[in-house]
Amino acid sequence: MSTGTTSGGKGSLNLVKDGAEGLEPMTPFASSRRVFVEEGDVRVPFREITLGGSEPPFRVYETGGDLVHAMTPDDLRRGLPKLRKAWIDRRVARDGHNRTQMAYARAGEITEEMRFIALRESVSPELVRSEVAAGRAIIPANMRHPESEPMIIGRSFLVKVNANIGNSAVSSSIAEEVDKLRWSVKWGADTVMDLSTGKNIHETREWIIRNSPVPIGTVPIYQALEKVKGKPEDLSIDVFLETLVEQAEQGVDYFTIHAGVLLRYVPLTRNRTTGIVSRGGSIMAKWCLHHHKENFLYTEFERICEVLKKYDVSFSLGDGLRPGCIADANDAAQFAELETLGELTDIAWKHDVQVMIEGPGHVPMNKIKENVDKQDKLCKSAPFYTLGPLVTDIAPGYDHITSAIGAAMIGWFGTAMLCYVTPKEHLGLPNREDVRDGVIAYKIAAHAADLAKGHPGAQLRDDALSKARFEFRWEDQFNLSLDPEKAREFHDETLPAPGAKSAHFCSMCGPQFCSMKITEDVRRYADEKGIEADSALARGLEEKAAAFRDGGGQIYLSEAEEE
Amino acid sequence: MSTGTTSGGKGSLNLVKDGAEGLEPMTPFASSRRVFVEEGDVRVPFREITLGGSEPPFRVYETGGDLVHAMTPDDLRRGLPKLRKAWIDRRVARDGHNRTQMAYARAGEITEEMRFIALRESVSPELVRSEVAAGRAIIPANMRHPESEPMIIGRSFLVKVNANIGNSAVSSSIAEEVDKLRWSVKWGADTVMDLSTGKNIHETREWIIRNSPVPIGTVPIYQALEKVKGKPEDLSIDVFLETLVEQAEQGVDYFTIHAGVLLRYVPLTRNRTTGIVSRGGSIMAKWCLHHHKENFLYTEFERICEVLKKYDVSFSLGDGLRPGCIADANDAAQFAELETLGELTDIAWKHDVQVMIEGPGHVPMNKIKENVDKQDKLCKSAPFYTLGPLVTDIAPGYDHITSAIGAAMIGWFGTAMLCYVTPKEHLGLPNREDVRDGVIAYKIAAHAADLAKGHPGAQLRDDALSKARFEFRWEDQFNLSLDPEKAREFHDETLPAPGAKSAHFCSMCGPQFCSMKITEDVRRYADEKGIEADSALARGLEEKAAAFRDGGGQIYLSEAEEE
């Protein structure tokens, strides 16, 4: 099954299965254009939204790169431009081999990737470097994935969102997965995990990586299991390392590895309501019990580090024992594994390998903060990357919502990246619309977290959109939103006429009852009458009110008195 | 425009507009039947879900009453049975006039409504009485709405959800609104507000109240404004009181009244990003400025209390100055009004009139708790009833999600009822599907809050559903969920065959990679090998692990040593 080395990052795609066949046109965002902020050889893309009235254009962080503009199968066969190739080549030539972003950061060197990120996040390059050096942030950037646009995952930066795609044995084709990648990044996913488990794992991944402007993550044990014909007990460190090399060569940027599922922890899950719900966790638990040996991902962890170090693949240390329901949240099994992930973090850092830590799962709101605090302490502030968490189990079909609640909160508390959940969670494989619903729900959660953390600049977009709303600039309100197409579609359902886009009301209240319309009148009236909002007046009124209350708290004044 | 007294609660509906014309069949919940818990003359309905395997049936709180079973236009014309009529008649005959639930509670009397609620919430009748007496909970139950099934709003009880319906001048018919009422209560709305502002306000409301098993709220200023032909400055206490009597006679259970929008607060909104976004608030602000007089709802508050007291209509003191965007959250205008609502609460309580307090709006996560704490203090623990709050402004089209995040959190912090927001918020009038999306998102938020508060029994449903999930009882998983139809539909999208309902996997992972399937194998294997999860073993393993760590923290054991 292994194809050995590949064309990773070097040539055009020429595979048995054609991932381009299902390409459908993707409407670009209205009133938007791509602009670049340049500094030296670093050129960072933003999406600039043109606004009406006398408003200046508004720039937003975007992750879609050239992929959202790819309009033909040929575009996909060619793959994206190799943005980082020159930087990587230069460093390798200079140093004789590849080094990780963490190694450069620790050596005090600010890489091009770090400068790119600093421009992208409006922070100093030194902040980027120092956070990576301290292990508090990672830059997932495999040297074999030069197509990726550098991004950072860490609590001092914007909260990021991951979208999972990937086929299963039951459903989905390569073309569908490439299509999901495109839609994921169009809506703003910051990284994408390819969780394919069916046939054509290697080919699917190749199509995805060559066309991905965002870092790609995988769970290599899935492919390793395919290599041993689906029998967990036949897994070994050798087949696992072979798989890692194969995927690292292709350009995978981070690997989920369930090295914390220790033999002695497995019995701790025995009385759980839903046992082990991580696929990788359950595979390793089965292996451990079958052989009654310690997890080889744990015992051979340094050999794994050696592979990741060579390509600068980052660890996403998997939470194989995460809770799968409210009843199992924050239990002994979960926290025991977390402690082990903390130990492994130190070992990875010894090798200059970047690390993030995966987290739950299903957790009621009152137990979320404990997760973040424990992770921060046990894993020495390595970035936390959580799935949701879902704050209740009772809403299959709506788990993008049950989990967006937990995700927003855990992001506020310090989680650096949120793994999305789609409405199909627990029920089936997501399609393109589910991907859209999942990504948008998580962009909401991530942005809400940025706002709550007081991230500099996060509120600018809220302010711009709210101003547009108040001024009845309907098109601007749509265009500034996370999903302009949906906003426009909903508005037009009841008021499709072009004139309604400049109307000073909508179908919710109609013209008579529009509070914003009335507020406009109120302001105009107040201005005419010289009623100002300056603080002197407000204070004067407040003093008058206080005196009034002091005078006995009598609330009934005759109108004459009030005058 | 006023029709004077009505047939409220007395006869069949015989109106110009036919609210029954649009009735469509409503599929009952699968494997469910209505059961009643009886105690004396109190008979409380629950929905009982039949489960597979050897699981006992599961009972859930439901609010749909007979309405969800109404299948013909004639059912709607007849209205619902008058469940509370005998109780009300008996008390009125005894006391000579109607008294409020608060009056009875303070006098130490436990009403039938309180006993109904105690059974419904699995708490003691004395808790219900004492919370109502203390003003910490309300039972919205107009004597003219005997069709309603008693429910309670207070922080010691299950968190409730309100759904807004109502047409506007631009859109929607009576039939559509009755239909939205049916779907709201089918999905579990605890109260419904009729916010109609267009023509046929009175008739629409009559159809809604006569068919509503849940309390109905309104914002009477909307109809008062219609009576003065849409000119806020022509409003007066007389036309307002006339409107209150008309609506109280019909059976409205709670009134939103914006009595806290004081003249001196209006200038505090002058420099806001979105000014005044409450319709009622903006109407009263305009009136105040026009006349340069104090809000008549404030100056004549005791006359308003007299009307509400007579029918036992509850106050929902409106937050006319709530923030309409993130930038305006927790500002001086909002908190000034809240202080006034606290003063008014005392006055209403003097009259034994029940009170809840409305809250925001748009609030970033980090400012939510301050709202609850201030409200609790200023309004002496009167129940809080909040709209969302939305935790970001940038996702029109998805505001059921932006607001469910804030709603779940504010519910956890103590808010007693959550006013839903639909995906159409800010964009248009919701249709039936939007109502479904809004109610389910808020049932999620309310339940997540109950879980986080540790409400007794709240987790039983999560546990039952998760057990069904783990045991691959797909039908049970669907039936226990908040929206069984959606869960089934999503599952069947990829695996429609009947056999898939008993399959030990789904299309997400396929048979090979199903973690729950593997966990079953792990447990079977562990059982065969005598590997138990008893605490002795877990302790033993933990000791072994500790000794191992103490022995130098060397993680590489040879396999022989590990054995």
Coordinates of N, CA and C in Angstrom, one line a residue, chain A residues 168 197 222 226 230 264 267 269-270 272-279 282 286 289-294 298-299 302 325 327 347 365-366 391-394 396-398 408-409 412 423-426 428-429 431 447-448 451-452 459 462-463 465-466 469-470 474 481-483 486 490 493 507-509 512-513 515-516 518-519 521-523 525 527 533 538 541 545 549 555-556 559 562-563, chain B residues 168 197 222 225-226 230 264 267-270 272-279 282 286 289-294 298-299 302 325 327 347 365-366 391-394 396-398 408-409 412 423-429 431 447-448 451-452 459 462-463 465-466 469-470 474 481-483 486 490 493 507-509 512-513 515 518-519 521-523 525 527 533 541 545 549 555-556 559 562-563:
Chain A
S168 N -14.7 7.9 4.2 CA -14.7 6.6 5.0 C -15.0 5.5 4.1
T197 N -10.2 7.2 5.7 CA -9.9 5.9 6.2 C -10.2 4.8 5.2
Y222 N -4.5 5.7 11.2 CA -5.5 5.2 10.3 C -4.9 4.5 9.1
E226 N -4.7 0.4 7.9 CA -5.0 -0.1 6.5 C -3.8 -1.0 6.1
G230 N -6.3 -3.8 8.7 CA -7.4 -3.5 9.7 C -7.3 -4.2 11.0
R264 N -2.0 1.1 31.4 CA -2.6 1.2 32.8 C -3.8 2.1 32.8
P267 N -8.0 0.4 31.8 CA -9.1 -0.1 32.7 C -9.9 1.1 33.3
T269 N -11.3 3.3 31.8 CA -12.4 3.6 31.0 C -13.5 2.5 31.1
R270 N -13.2 1.5 31.9 CA -14.1 0.3 31.9 C -15.6 0.7 32.3
R272 N -17.0 3.6 32.1 CA -17.6 4.8 31.5 C -18.9 4.5 30.7
T273 N -19.6 5.6 30.5 CA -20.9 5.4 29.8 C -20.6 5.1 28.3
T274 N -19.6 5.8 27.7 CA -19.3 5.6 26.3 C -17.9 5.1 26.0
G275 N -17.2 4.6 27.0 CA -15.9 4.0 26.8 C -14.9 4.9 26.1
I276 N -14.2 4.4 25.1 CA -13.2 5.2 24.4 C -13.8 5.6 23.1
V277 N -13.9 6.9 22.8 CA -14.6 7.4 21.6 C -13.6 7.9 20.5
S278 N -12.4 8.0 20.9 CA -11.4 8.4 19.9 C -11.0 7.1 19.1
R279 N -11.1 7.3 17.8 CA -10.8 6.1 16.9 C -9.3 5.7 17.2
S282 N -8.9 4.1 20.6 CA -9.5 2.7 20.8 C -8.6 1.7 20.1
K286 N -6.7 -1.3 22.1 CA -6.9 -2.7 21.7 C -5.5 -3.3 21.6
L289 N -4.0 -3.9 25.1 CA -4.6 -5.1 25.8 C -4.2 -6.4 25.2
H290 N -4.2 -6.4 23.9 CA -3.9 -7.6 23.2 C -2.5 -8.2 23.5
H291 N -1.6 -7.2 23.5 CA -0.2 -7.6 23.7 C 0.2 -7.6 25.2
H292 N -0.7 -7.0 26.0 CA -0.4 -6.6 27.4 C 1.0 -5.9 27.4
K293 N 1.2 -5.0 26.6 CA 2.4 -4.2 26.5 C 2.1 -2.7 26.5
E294 N 3.1 -2.0 26.8 CA 2.8 -0.5 26.8 C 2.8 -0.1 25.3
Y298 N 4.3 5.4 22.7 CA 4.8 6.0 23.9 C 6.3 5.5 24.1
T299 N 6.5 4.2 24.0 CA 7.8 3.6 24.3 C 8.8 4.1 23.2
E302 N 10.7 8.8 21.0 CA 11.9 9.6 20.5 C 12.1 9.3 19.0
C325 N -19.1 11.7 26.3 CA -20.4 12.1 26.8 C -20.3 12.9 28.0
A327 N -21.4 12.4 30.9 CA -21.2 11.6 32.1 C -19.7 11.3 32.3
I347 N 9.7 15.9 26.0 CA 10.5 15.1 25.1 C 10.6 15.7 23.7
M365 N -20.7 22.9 30.7 CA -20.0 24.2 30.8 C -19.3 24.4 32.1
N366 N -19.8 23.9 33.2 CA -19.1 24.1 34.5 C -17.8 23.4 34.6
V391 N -21.5 20.7 24.9 CA -22.0 21.0 26.3 C -23.2 20.2 26.7
T392 N -23.7 19.4 25.8 CA -24.8 18.4 26.1 C -24.8 17.3 25.0
D393 N -25.4 16.2 25.4 CA -25.4 15.1 24.4 C -26.7 14.9 23.7
I394 N -27.7 15.8 24.0 CA -29.1 15.4 23.6 C -29.5 16.1 22.3
P396 N -28.2 15.4 18.8 CA -27.6 15.0 17.5 C -28.4 15.7 16.3
G397 N -27.7 16.1 15.3 CA -28.3 16.9 14.2 C -28.0 18.4 14.4
Y398 N -27.6 18.8 15.6 CA -27.3 20.2 15.9 C -26.0 20.3 16.7
A408 N -16.6 28.3 22.1 CA -16.4 29.7 22.3 C -15.8 29.9 23.7
M409 N -16.4 29.2 24.7 CA -15.9 29.4 26.1 C -14.5 28.9 26.2
W412 N -12.1 31.3 24.8 CA -11.9 32.5 25.7 C -11.0 32.1 26.8
P423 N -23.1 19.5 11.7 CA -24.4 19.0 12.1 C -24.5 17.5 12.0
K424 N -23.7 16.9 11.2 CA -23.8 15.4 11.0 C -23.0 14.6 12.1
E425 N -22.3 15.3 12.9 CA -21.5 14.6 14.0 C -22.4 13.5 14.6
H426 N -21.9 12.3 14.8 CA -22.6 11.2 15.4 C -23.5 10.5 14.5
G428 N -23.4 10.8 10.6 CA -22.9 10.5 9.2 C -21.8 11.4 8.7
L429 N -21.4 11.1 7.5 CA -20.2 11.9 7.0 C -20.8 13.2 6.5
N431 N -21.4 16.6 4.3 CA -21.3 17.0 2.9 C -20.9 18.5 2.9
H447 N -14.2 33.8 16.9 CA -14.2 35.3 17.0 C -14.8 35.8 18.3
A448 N -15.8 35.1 18.8 CA -16.4 35.4 20.1 C -15.3 35.3 21.2
L451 N -12.9 38.3 20.9 CA -13.5 39.5 21.5 C -13.4 39.4 23.0
A452 N -13.8 38.3 23.6 CA -13.8 38.1 25.0 C -12.4 38.2 25.6
Q459 N -12.6 43.6 17.6 CA -13.9 44.2 17.5 C -14.1 45.1 16.3
D462 N -16.9 43.8 14.1 CA -18.2 43.9 14.7 C -18.7 45.4 14.6
D463 N -17.8 46.3 14.9 CA -18.1 47.7 14.8 C -18.5 48.2 13.4
L465 N -19.6 46.3 11.0 CA -20.9 45.7 10.6 C -22.1 46.4 11.3
S466 N -21.9 46.6 12.6 CA -23.0 47.2 13.3 C -23.3 48.6 12.8
R469 N -25.3 48.3 9.8 CA -26.6 47.9 10.1 C -27.4 49.1 10.5
F470 N -26.8 49.9 11.4 CA -27.5 51.1 11.9 C -27.8 52.1 10.8
W474 N -27.4 47.9 3.7 CA -27.6 46.4 3.7 C -26.5 45.7 3.0
S481 N -20.2 40.3 6.8 CA -20.6 39.1 7.6 C -19.7 37.9 7.3
L482 N -19.7 36.9 8.2 CA -19.0 35.7 7.9 C -19.5 34.9 6.7
D483 N -20.7 35.0 6.4 CA -21.3 34.3 5.3 C -22.3 35.3 4.6
K486 N -25.4 33.8 2.7 CA -26.5 33.4 3.5 C -27.3 34.6 4.0
F490 N -31.2 35.2 3.1 CA -32.3 35.4 4.1 C -33.0 36.7 4.0
E493 N -35.4 36.6 1.0 CA -36.5 35.7 1.0 C -37.8 36.5 1.1
S507 N -38.1 43.2 6.8 CA -39.4 42.6 7.0 C -39.6 42.2 8.4
M508 N -38.6 42.2 9.3 CA -38.9 41.8 10.7 C -39.9 42.7 11.3
C509 N -39.7 44.0 11.1 CA -40.6 45.0 11.8 C -41.4 45.8 10.9
Q512 N -42.8 51.0 10.1 CA -43.3 51.8 11.2 C -42.6 51.4 12.5
F513 N -42.2 50.2 12.7 CA -41.7 49.7 13.9 C -40.2 49.5 14.0
S515 N -36.8 50.0 15.0 CA -36.2 50.8 16.1 C -35.1 51.7 15.6
M516 N -34.3 51.1 14.6 CA -33.2 51.9 14.2 C -33.7 53.1 13.4
I518 N -36.5 54.7 14.0 CA -37.0 55.6 15.1 C -35.8 56.3 15.8
T519 N -34.8 55.5 16.0 CA -33.6 56.1 16.7 C -33.0 57.2 15.8
D521 N -34.7 59.1 13.9 CA -35.7 60.2 14.2 C -35.4 60.9 15.5
V522 N -35.1 60.0 16.5 CA -34.9 60.6 17.8 C -33.6 61.4 17.8
R523 N -32.6 61.0 17.1 CA -31.4 61.8 17.1 C -31.5 63.1 16.3
Y525 N -34.3 64.7 16.0 CA -35.1 65.5 16.9 C -34.3 66.1 18.0
D527 N -31.1 66.6 18.0 CA -30.2 67.6 17.5 C -30.9 68.9 17.2
A533 N -25.7 64.8 23.9 CA -25.3 63.6 24.8 C -24.0 63.9 25.5
A538 N -25.4 64.8 30.6 CA -25.8 63.5 31.2 C -25.6 63.6 32.7
L541 N -28.4 65.7 34.2 CA -29.6 64.9 34.3 C -29.5 63.9 35.4
A545 N -31.8 63.6 38.7 CA -32.5 62.4 39.1 C -32.2 62.0 40.5
R549 N -34.6 61.5 43.6 CA -34.7 60.3 44.5 C -34.5 60.6 45.9
I555 N -42.1 58.6 42.8 CA -41.9 58.6 41.4 C -42.9 59.4 40.6
Y556 N -44.0 59.8 41.2 CA -45.0 60.5 40.5 C -44.9 62.0 40.6
E559 N -46.8 66.6 35.5 CA -46.1 67.0 34.3 C -45.4 68.4 34.5
E562 N -42.2 68.0 36.2 CA -41.2 67.4 35.4 C -40.6 68.4 34.4
E563 N -41.5 69.2 33.9 CA -41.1 70.3 33.0 C -40.0 71.2 33.7
Chain B
S168 N -45.7 41.2 10.7 CA -45.4 42.6 10.6 C -46.2 43.1 9.5
T197 N -47.4 43.3 14.6 CA -47.5 44.8 14.6 C -48.4 45.2 13.4
Y222 N -47.1 48.2 21.0 CA -47.2 48.0 19.6 C -48.7 48.3 19.1
L225 N -49.7 51.9 19.6 CA -49.2 52.7 18.5 C -50.1 52.6 17.3
E226 N -50.6 51.4 17.0 CA -51.5 51.3 15.9 C -52.8 52.1 16.2
G230 N -49.8 55.2 14.4 CA -48.3 55.1 14.2 C -47.5 56.3 14.6
R264 N -34.1 61.2 31.0 CA -32.7 61.6 31.2 C -31.7 60.5 30.7
P267 N -30.3 60.7 26.3 CA -29.0 61.3 25.8 C -27.8 60.3 26.0
L268 N -28.0 59.4 26.9 CA -26.9 58.5 27.1 C -26.7 57.5 25.9
T269 N -27.7 57.5 25.1 CA -27.6 56.6 23.9 C -27.0 57.3 22.7
R270 N -26.8 58.7 22.8 CA -26.5 59.5 21.7 C -25.3 59.0 20.9
R272 N -23.9 56.1 21.0 CA -23.8 54.6 20.7 C -23.6 54.3 19.2
T273 N -23.1 53.1 19.0 CA -22.9 52.7 17.6 C -24.3 52.4 17.0
T274 N -25.2 51.8 17.7 CA -26.5 51.5 17.2 C -27.7 52.0 18.0
G275 N -27.4 53.1 18.7 CA -28.5 53.8 19.4 C -29.4 52.9 20.2
I276 N -30.8 53.1 20.0 CA -31.8 52.3 20.7 C -32.3 51.2 19.7
V277 N -32.2 50.0 20.1 CA -32.6 48.9 19.2 C -33.9 48.2 19.6
S278 N -34.3 48.5 20.8 CA -35.6 48.0 21.2 C -36.7 48.8 20.5
R279 N -37.7 48.1 19.9 CA -38.7 48.9 19.3 C -39.5 49.7 20.3
S282 N -37.5 52.6 21.6 CA -37.3 53.7 20.7 C -38.6 54.5 20.6
K286 N -38.8 58.4 21.8 CA -39.3 59.5 20.9 C -40.4 60.3 21.6
L289 N -38.8 62.6 24.3 CA -38.1 63.8 23.7 C -39.1 64.8 23.1
H290 N -40.1 64.2 22.4 CA -41.1 65.1 21.8 C -41.8 66.0 22.8
H291 N -42.2 65.4 23.9 CA -42.9 66.2 24.9 C -42.0 66.8 26.0
H292 N -40.8 66.4 25.9 CA -39.8 66.7 27.0 C -40.5 66.4 28.3
K293 N -41.1 65.3 28.4 CA -41.7 64.8 29.7 C -41.2 63.5 30.1
E294 N -41.4 63.1 31.3 CA -41.0 61.8 31.7 C -41.9 60.7 31.1
Y298 N -43.6 55.1 33.3 CA -43.0 55.3 34.6 C -43.8 56.1 35.5
T299 N -44.3 57.2 35.1 CA -45.0 58.1 36.0 C -46.3 57.5 36.4
E302 N -48.2 52.8 38.8 CA -49.1 52.2 39.7 C -50.5 51.9 39.0
C325 N -25.3 46.1 19.9 CA -24.1 45.6 19.3 C -23.0 45.5 20.4
A327 N -20.2 46.9 20.7 CA -19.6 48.2 21.2 C -20.5 48.8 22.2
I347 N -42.3 48.4 43.4 CA -43.6 48.9 43.3 C -44.6 47.8 42.8
M365 N -18.6 37.7 25.5 CA -18.7 36.7 26.6 C -18.1 37.2 28.0
N366 N -17.1 38.0 27.9 CA -16.5 38.5 29.1 C -17.3 39.5 29.9
V391 N -23.0 37.0 21.1 CA -21.6 37.3 21.6 C -20.7 37.8 20.5
T392 N -21.3 38.0 19.3 CA -20.6 38.8 18.2 C -21.7 39.3 17.3
D393 N -21.3 40.4 16.5 CA -22.2 41.0 15.6 C -22.0 40.5 14.1
I394 N -21.0 39.7 13.9 CA -20.5 39.5 12.5 C -21.1 38.3 11.8
P396 N -24.8 37.7 10.8 CA -26.2 37.6 10.4 C -26.4 36.4 9.5
G397 N -27.5 35.8 9.8 CA -27.9 34.5 9.1 C -27.6 33.3 10.0
Y398 N -26.8 33.6 11.1 CA -26.4 32.5 12.0 C -26.6 33.0 13.5
A408 N -26.6 30.2 26.7 CA -26.2 29.1 27.5 C -25.4 29.6 28.7
M409 N -24.5 30.5 28.5 CA -23.7 31.0 29.6 C -24.5 31.8 30.5
W412 N -26.6 29.6 32.7 CA -25.8 29.0 33.7 C -25.6 30.0 34.9
P423 N -32.4 32.2 12.9 CA -31.4 32.6 11.9 C -31.7 33.8 11.1
K424 N -33.0 34.2 11.1 CA -33.4 35.4 10.3 C -33.2 36.7 11.1
E425 N -32.8 36.7 12.3 CA -32.6 37.9 13.1 C -31.8 38.9 12.3
H426 N -32.2 40.1 12.4 CA -31.6 41.3 11.7 C -31.9 41.2 10.2
L427 N -32.5 40.2 9.6 CA -32.6 40.1 8.2 C -34.1 40.0 7.7
G428 N -34.9 39.3 8.5 CA -36.3 39.2 8.0 C -37.2 38.4 9.0
L429 N -38.4 38.2 8.7 CA -39.4 37.6 9.6 C -39.2 36.1 9.5
N431 N -39.7 32.1 9.3 CA -40.7 31.2 8.9 C -40.7 29.9 9.8
H447 N -30.8 23.6 28.2 CA -30.4 22.4 28.8 C -28.9 22.4 29.3
A448 N -28.1 23.0 28.4 CA -26.7 23.1 28.8 C -26.6 23.9 30.1
L451 N -27.6 21.6 33.0 CA -26.5 20.7 33.4 C -25.4 21.4 34.2
A452 N -25.1 22.6 33.7 CA -23.9 23.3 34.4 C -24.3 23.8 35.8
Q459 N -29.2 15.6 33.9 CA -28.3 14.8 33.1 C -28.9 13.4 32.7
D462 N -29.2 13.1 28.9 CA -27.8 12.9 28.3 C -27.3 11.5 28.5
D463 N -27.5 11.0 29.7 CA -27.0 9.7 30.0 C -27.8 8.6 29.2
L465 N -29.3 9.0 26.4 CA -29.0 9.1 24.9 C -27.6 8.5 24.7
S466 N -26.7 8.9 25.5 CA -25.3 8.4 25.3 C -25.2 6.9 25.4
R469 N -26.4 5.5 22.3 CA -25.4 5.7 21.3 C -24.3 4.7 21.4
F470 N -23.8 4.4 22.6 CA -22.8 3.5 22.8 C -23.2 2.0 22.4
W474 N -29.8 2.9 17.5 CA -29.9 4.1 16.7 C -31.3 4.8 16.9
S481 N -33.5 12.4 21.3 CA -32.8 13.7 21.0 C -33.9 14.8 20.9
L482 N -33.4 16.1 21.0 CA -34.3 17.2 20.9 C -35.1 17.3 19.6
D483 N -34.5 16.8 18.5 CA -35.2 16.8 17.3 C -35.0 15.5 16.6
K486 N -34.8 15.4 12.6 CA -33.6 15.8 12.0 C -32.5 14.8 12.2
F490 N -30.6 13.0 9.0 CA -29.2 13.1 8.7 C -28.6 11.7 8.6
E493 N -29.4 10.0 5.4 CA -28.9 10.6 4.1 C -27.8 9.7 3.5
S507 N -21.9 6.0 8.9 CA -21.1 6.4 7.8 C -19.9 7.3 8.1
M508 N -19.9 7.8 9.3 CA -18.8 8.7 9.7 C -17.5 8.0 9.6
C509 N -17.4 6.8 10.1 CA -16.2 6.1 10.2 C -16.2 4.7 9.5
Q512 N -14.8 -0.5 10.2 CA -13.5 -0.7 10.7 C -13.0 0.2 11.8
F513 N -13.4 1.5 11.6 CA -12.9 2.6 12.4 C -13.8 3.1 13.5
S515 N -14.9 3.8 16.8 CA -14.3 3.6 18.1 C -15.2 2.9 19.1
I518 N -14.9 -0.7 18.5 CA -13.6 -1.2 19.0 C -13.6 -1.3 20.5
T519 N -14.2 -0.3 21.1 CA -14.3 -0.3 22.6 C -15.1 -1.5 23.1
D521 N -15.1 -4.3 21.6 CA -14.1 -5.4 21.5 C -13.1 -5.4 22.6
V522 N -12.7 -4.1 23.0 CA -11.7 -4.0 24.0 C -12.3 -4.5 25.3
R523 N -13.5 -4.2 25.6 CA -14.2 -4.6 26.8 C -14.3 -6.1 26.9
Y525 N -12.5 -8.3 25.2 CA -11.2 -8.9 25.4 C -10.7 -8.7 26.8
D527 N -12.5 -8.5 29.5 CA -13.3 -9.4 30.3 C -12.7 -10.8 30.2
A533 N -11.8 -3.4 35.8 CA -11.7 -1.9 36.0 C -11.9 -1.6 37.5
L541 N -2.3 -0.4 39.2 CA -1.6 0.0 38.0 C -1.0 1.4 38.3
A545 N 2.8 2.5 38.1 CA 3.2 3.6 37.3 C 4.0 4.7 38.1
R549 N 7.8 5.9 37.6 CA 8.2 7.2 37.4 C 9.3 7.6 38.4
I555 N 11.2 6.6 30.3 CA 10.0 6.0 29.7 C 10.2 4.8 28.8
Y556 N 11.5 4.5 28.5 CA 11.7 3.4 27.6 C 12.0 2.1 28.4
E559 N 10.4 -4.5 26.3 CA 9.1 -5.2 26.4 C 9.2 -6.2 27.6
E562 N 8.4 -4.4 30.8 CA 7.0 -4.1 30.9 C 6.1 -5.3 31.2
E563 N 6.5 -6.4 30.6 CA 5.7 -7.6 30.9 C 5.8 -7.9 32.4

